[in-house]
Amino acid sequence: MAEVPSSFGDPAQFIWRQCPNGWQYVPTRREVAKEPPKWLYAVLIDWMWESPSELIPNSVQIAEVRSVLLARPDAADPAVVQIIAECDEYLACGT
């Protein structure tokens, strides 16, 4: 079985990356699967919509985030459903 990288970014990148406007955080798969929705929403929105150009997630990365969210035991929780909807909106933009 192939090893699954822990982050959604390039494995060579650090999870925290210094950018012109400060630091950008890219969540790990474990965090997407386990962290509270309130924390996760803020992190994912920041990554999707506020990242500098070199860290903007592509459609494959957000589709993977969406898949992990759908596999959560609390996937039907309104807060998780809201995050999934944000992923859908991002994917509809065609990034």
Coordinates of N, CA, C and O in Angstrom, one line a residue:
M1 N 0.8 -1.2 0.0 CA 0.0 0.0 0.0 C 0.9 1.2 0.0 O 1.9 1.3 0.7
A2 N 0.5 2.2 -0.8 CA 1.3 3.4 -0.9 C 1.1 4.3 0.3 O 0.1 4.3 0.9
E3 N 2.2 5.0 0.7 CA 2.1 5.8 1.9 C 1.3 7.1 1.5 O 1.5 7.7 0.5
V4 N 0.4 7.5 2.4 CA -0.4 8.7 2.2 C 0.3 9.8 2.9 O 0.6 9.8 4.1
P5 N 0.6 10.9 2.1 CA 1.3 12.0 2.8 C 0.4 12.6 3.8 O -0.8 12.6 3.7
S6 N 1.0 13.2 4.8 CA 0.2 13.7 6.0 C -0.4 15.1 5.7 O -1.4 15.4 6.3
S7 N 0.2 15.9 4.8 CA -0.4 17.2 4.5 C -1.0 17.2 3.0 O -0.6 16.3 2.2
F8 N -1.8 18.1 2.7 CA -2.4 18.3 1.4 C -1.5 19.0 0.5 O -1.7 19.1 -0.7
G9 N -0.4 19.6 1.0 CA 0.5 20.3 0.1 C 1.7 19.4 -0.4 O 1.7 18.2 -0.1
D10 N 2.6 20.0 -1.1 CA 3.8 19.3 -1.5 C 4.5 18.8 -0.3 O 4.8 19.6 0.6
P11 N 4.9 17.5 -0.3 CA 5.6 17.0 0.9 C 6.8 17.7 1.3 O 7.3 17.7 2.4
A12 N 7.4 18.4 0.3 CA 8.7 19.1 0.6 C 8.4 20.5 1.3 O 9.3 21.1 1.9
Q13 N 7.1 20.9 1.4 CA 6.8 22.1 2.0 C 6.6 21.9 3.5 O 6.2 20.8 3.9
F14 N 6.9 22.9 4.3 CA 6.5 22.9 5.7 C 5.0 23.1 5.8 O 4.4 23.8 5.0
I15 N 4.4 22.6 6.9 CA 3.0 22.9 7.1 C 2.8 24.4 7.3 O 1.9 25.0 6.8
W16 N 3.7 25.0 8.1 CA 3.7 26.4 8.3 C 4.7 27.0 7.3 O 5.8 26.5 7.2
R17 N 4.3 28.0 6.6 CA 5.2 28.6 5.6 C 5.1 30.1 5.7 O 4.0 30.7 5.8
Q18 N 6.3 30.7 5.8 CA 6.3 32.1 5.9 C 6.0 32.7 4.5 O 6.6 32.3 3.5
C19 N 5.2 33.7 4.5 CA 4.7 34.3 3.3 C 4.8 35.9 3.5 O 5.0 36.3 4.6
P20 N 4.7 36.6 2.4 CA 4.8 38.1 2.6 C 3.9 38.7 3.6 O 4.2 39.6 4.3
N21 N 2.7 38.1 3.8 CA 1.7 38.6 4.7 C 1.7 37.9 6.1 O 0.8 38.0 6.9
G22 N 2.8 37.1 6.3 CA 2.9 36.4 7.6 C 3.0 34.9 7.4 O 3.8 34.5 6.5
W23 N 2.4 34.1 8.2 CA 2.5 32.7 8.1 C 1.2 32.1 7.6 O 0.1 32.5 7.9
Q24 N 1.3 31.0 6.7 CA 0.1 30.3 6.2 C 0.2 28.9 6.7 O 1.2 28.2 6.6
Y25 N -0.9 28.4 7.2 CA -1.0 27.0 7.7 C -1.8 26.2 6.7 O -2.9 26.5 6.3
V26 N -1.2 25.0 6.4 CA -1.9 24.0 5.6 C -2.2 22.8 6.5 O -1.3 22.2 7.1
P27 N -3.5 22.5 6.6 CA -3.8 21.4 7.6 C -3.4 20.0 7.1 O -3.2 19.8 5.9
T28 N -3.2 19.1 8.1 CA -2.9 17.7 7.7 C -4.2 16.9 7.5 O -5.2 17.4 7.9
R29 N -4.0 15.8 6.9 CA -5.2 14.9 6.8 C -5.8 14.5 8.1 O -7.0 14.4 8.3
R30 N -4.9 14.2 9.1 CA -5.3 13.9 10.4 C -6.2 15.0 11.0 O -7.2 14.8 11.6
E31 N -5.7 16.2 10.8 CA -6.5 17.4 11.4 C -7.8 17.5 10.7 O -8.8 17.8 11.4
V32 N -7.9 17.3 9.4 CA -9.2 17.4 8.7 C -10.1 16.3 9.2 O -11.3 16.5 9.3
A33 N -9.5 15.2 9.5 CA -10.3 14.0 10.0 C -10.8 14.1 11.4 O -11.8 13.6 11.8
K34 N -10.0 14.8 12.2 CA -10.2 14.7 13.7 C -10.5 16.0 14.4 O -11.1 16.0 15.5
E35 N -10.0 17.2 13.9 CA -10.2 18.4 14.7 C -11.6 18.9 14.7 O -12.4 18.6 13.8
P36 N -11.9 19.7 15.7 CA -13.3 20.3 15.8 C -13.6 21.2 14.6 O -12.7 21.9 14.1
P37 N -14.8 21.1 14.2 CA -15.2 21.8 13.0 C -15.0 23.4 13.1 O -14.6 24.0 12.1
K38 N -15.2 23.9 14.2 CA -14.9 25.4 14.4 C -13.5 25.8 14.0 O -13.2 26.7 13.3
W39 N -12.6 25.0 14.6 CA -11.1 25.3 14.3 C -10.8 25.0 12.8 O -10.2 25.8 12.1
L40 N -11.3 23.9 12.3 CA -11.1 23.4 11.0 C -11.6 24.4 9.9 O -11.0 24.7 8.9
Y41 N -12.8 25.0 10.2 CA -13.4 25.9 9.3 C -12.5 27.1 9.1 O -12.2 27.5 7.9
A42 N -12.0 27.7 10.2 CA -11.1 28.8 10.1 C -9.8 28.5 9.3 O -9.4 29.3 8.4
V43 N -9.2 27.4 9.6 CA -8.0 27.0 8.9 C -8.2 26.8 7.4 O -7.4 27.3 6.6
L44 N -9.3 26.0 7.1 CA -9.5 25.7 5.7 C -9.9 27.0 4.9 O -9.4 27.2 3.7
I45 N -10.7 27.8 5.4 CA -11.1 29.1 4.7 C -9.9 29.9 4.5 O -9.7 30.5 3.4
D46 N -9.0 30.0 5.5 CA -7.8 30.8 5.3 C -6.9 30.2 4.2 O -6.4 31.0 3.4
W47 N -6.8 28.9 4.2 CA -5.9 28.3 3.2 C -6.5 28.4 1.8 O -5.8 28.8 0.9
M48 N -7.8 28.2 1.7 CA -8.5 28.3 0.4 C -8.5 29.7 -0.2 O -8.2 29.9 -1.4
W49 N -8.9 30.7 0.6 CA -9.2 32.0 0.1 C -8.1 33.1 0.4 O -8.2 34.2 -0.1
E50 N -7.2 32.8 1.3 CA -6.3 33.9 1.7 C -4.8 33.5 1.5 O -3.9 34.2 1.8
S51 N -4.6 32.4 0.9 CA -3.2 31.9 0.6 C -2.5 32.8 -0.4 O -3.1 33.2 -1.4
P52 N -1.2 32.9 -0.2 CA -0.4 33.6 -1.3 C -0.3 32.6 -2.5 O -0.6 31.4 -2.4
S53 N 0.0 33.1 -3.7 CA -0.1 32.3 -4.9 C 0.6 31.0 -4.8 O 0.1 30.0 -5.4
E54 N 1.7 30.9 -4.2 CA 2.5 29.7 -4.2 C 1.9 28.6 -3.3 O 2.2 27.4 -3.4
L55 N 0.9 29.0 -2.5 CA 0.2 28.0 -1.6 C -1.2 27.8 -1.9 O -1.9 27.0 -1.1
I56 N -1.8 28.4 -2.9 CA -3.2 28.3 -3.2 C -3.5 26.8 -3.5 O -2.8 26.2 -4.3
P57 N -4.4 26.2 -2.8 CA -4.7 24.8 -3.0 C -5.4 24.6 -4.4 O -6.2 25.4 -4.9
N58 N -5.1 23.5 -5.0 CA -5.7 23.2 -6.3 C -6.9 22.3 -6.1 O -7.2 21.9 -5.0
S59 N -7.6 22.0 -7.2 CA -8.9 21.3 -7.1 C -8.7 19.9 -6.5 O -9.5 19.4 -5.8
V60 N -7.6 19.2 -6.9 CA -7.3 17.9 -6.4 C -7.2 17.9 -4.8 O -7.7 17.1 -4.1
Q61 N -6.4 18.9 -4.3 CA -6.2 19.0 -2.9 C -7.5 19.2 -2.1 O -7.8 18.6 -1.1
I62 N -8.4 20.1 -2.7 CA -9.7 20.4 -2.0 C -10.6 19.2 -2.1 O -11.4 18.9 -1.2
A63 N -10.6 18.5 -3.3 CA -11.4 17.3 -3.4 C -11.0 16.3 -2.4 O -11.8 15.5 -1.8
E64 N -9.7 16.2 -2.1 CA -9.2 15.2 -1.1 C -9.6 15.7 0.3 O -10.1 14.8 1.1
V65 N -9.6 17.0 0.6 CA -10.1 17.5 1.9 C -11.6 17.1 2.0 O -12.0 16.6 3.0
R66 N -12.3 17.3 0.9 CA -13.8 17.0 0.9 C -14.0 15.5 1.2 O -14.9 15.2 2.0
S67 N -13.2 14.7 0.6 CA -13.3 13.2 0.8 C -13.1 12.8 2.3 O -13.8 12.0 2.9
V68 N -12.1 13.4 2.9 CA -11.7 13.2 4.3 C -12.9 13.7 5.2 O -13.3 13.0 6.1
L69 N -13.4 14.8 4.8 CA -14.6 15.4 5.6 C -15.8 14.4 5.6 O -16.4 14.2 6.6
L70 N -16.1 13.9 4.4 CA -17.2 13.0 4.2 C -17.0 11.7 5.0 O -18.0 11.1 5.3
A71 N -15.8 11.3 5.3 CA -15.5 10.1 6.0 C -15.5 10.3 7.5 O -15.5 9.3 8.2
R72 N -15.7 11.5 8.0 CA -15.7 11.8 9.4 C -17.0 11.2 10.0 O -18.0 11.2 9.4
P73 N -16.9 10.7 11.3 CA -18.1 10.2 11.9 C -19.2 11.3 12.1 O -20.4 11.0 12.1
D74 N -18.7 12.5 12.2 CA -19.7 13.6 12.3 C -20.0 14.4 11.0 O -20.3 15.5 11.0
A75 N -19.8 13.7 9.9 CA -20.0 14.3 8.6 C -21.4 15.0 8.4 O -21.5 15.9 7.7
A76 N -22.4 14.5 9.2 CA -23.7 15.1 9.1 C -23.9 16.3 10.0 O -25.0 17.0 9.9
D77 N -23.0 16.5 10.8 CA -23.1 17.7 11.7 C -23.1 19.0 10.9 O -22.4 19.1 9.9
P78 N -24.0 19.9 11.2 CA -24.2 21.1 10.4 C -22.9 21.9 10.2 O -22.7 22.5 9.1
A79 N -22.0 21.9 11.2 CA -20.7 22.6 11.0 C -19.8 21.9 10.0 O -19.1 22.6 9.2
V80 N -19.8 20.6 10.0 CA -19.0 19.9 9.0 C -19.7 20.0 7.6 O -19.0 20.2 6.6
V81 N -21.0 20.0 7.6 CA -21.7 20.2 6.3 C -21.4 21.5 5.7 O -21.2 21.7 4.5
Q82 N -21.2 22.5 6.6 CA -20.9 23.9 6.1 C -19.5 23.9 5.5 O -19.3 24.5 4.5
I83 N -18.5 23.2 6.1 CA -17.2 23.1 5.5 C -17.2 22.4 4.2 O -16.5 22.8 3.3
I84 N -18.0 21.3 4.1 CA -18.1 20.6 2.8 C -18.7 21.5 1.8 O -18.2 21.5 0.6
A85 N -19.6 22.3 2.1 CA -20.2 23.3 1.2 C -19.2 24.3 0.7 O -19.2 24.7 -0.5
E86 N -18.3 24.7 1.6 CA -17.3 25.7 1.3 C -16.3 25.0 0.3 O -15.8 25.7 -0.7
C87 N -16.0 23.7 0.5 CA -15.2 23.0 -0.5 C -15.8 22.9 -1.8 O -15.2 23.1 -2.9
D88 N -17.1 22.7 -1.8 CA -17.9 22.6 -3.1 C -17.9 23.9 -3.8 O -17.7 24.0 -5.0
E89 N -18.0 25.0 -3.1 CA -17.9 26.4 -3.7 C -16.6 26.6 -4.3 O -16.4 27.1 -5.4
Y90 N -15.5 26.2 -3.5 CA -14.2 26.4 -4.0 C -14.0 25.6 -5.3 O -13.4 26.1 -6.3
L91 N -14.4 24.4 -5.3 CA -14.3 23.5 -6.5 C -15.1 24.1 -7.7 O -14.6 24.0 -8.8
A92 N -16.2 24.7 -7.4 CA -17.0 25.3 -8.5 C -16.3 26.5 -9.1 O -16.6 26.8 -10.3
C93 N -15.4 27.1 -8.4 CA -14.7 28.3 -8.9 C -13.6 27.8 -9.9 O -13.0 28.6 -10.6
G94 N -13.3 26.5 -9.9 CA -12.3 26.0 -10.9 C -10.9 26.2 -10.6 O -10.1 26.3 -11.5
T95 N -10.5 26.4 -9.3 CA -9.1 26.7 -9.0 C -8.3 25.4 -9.2 O -8.7 24.4 -8.9

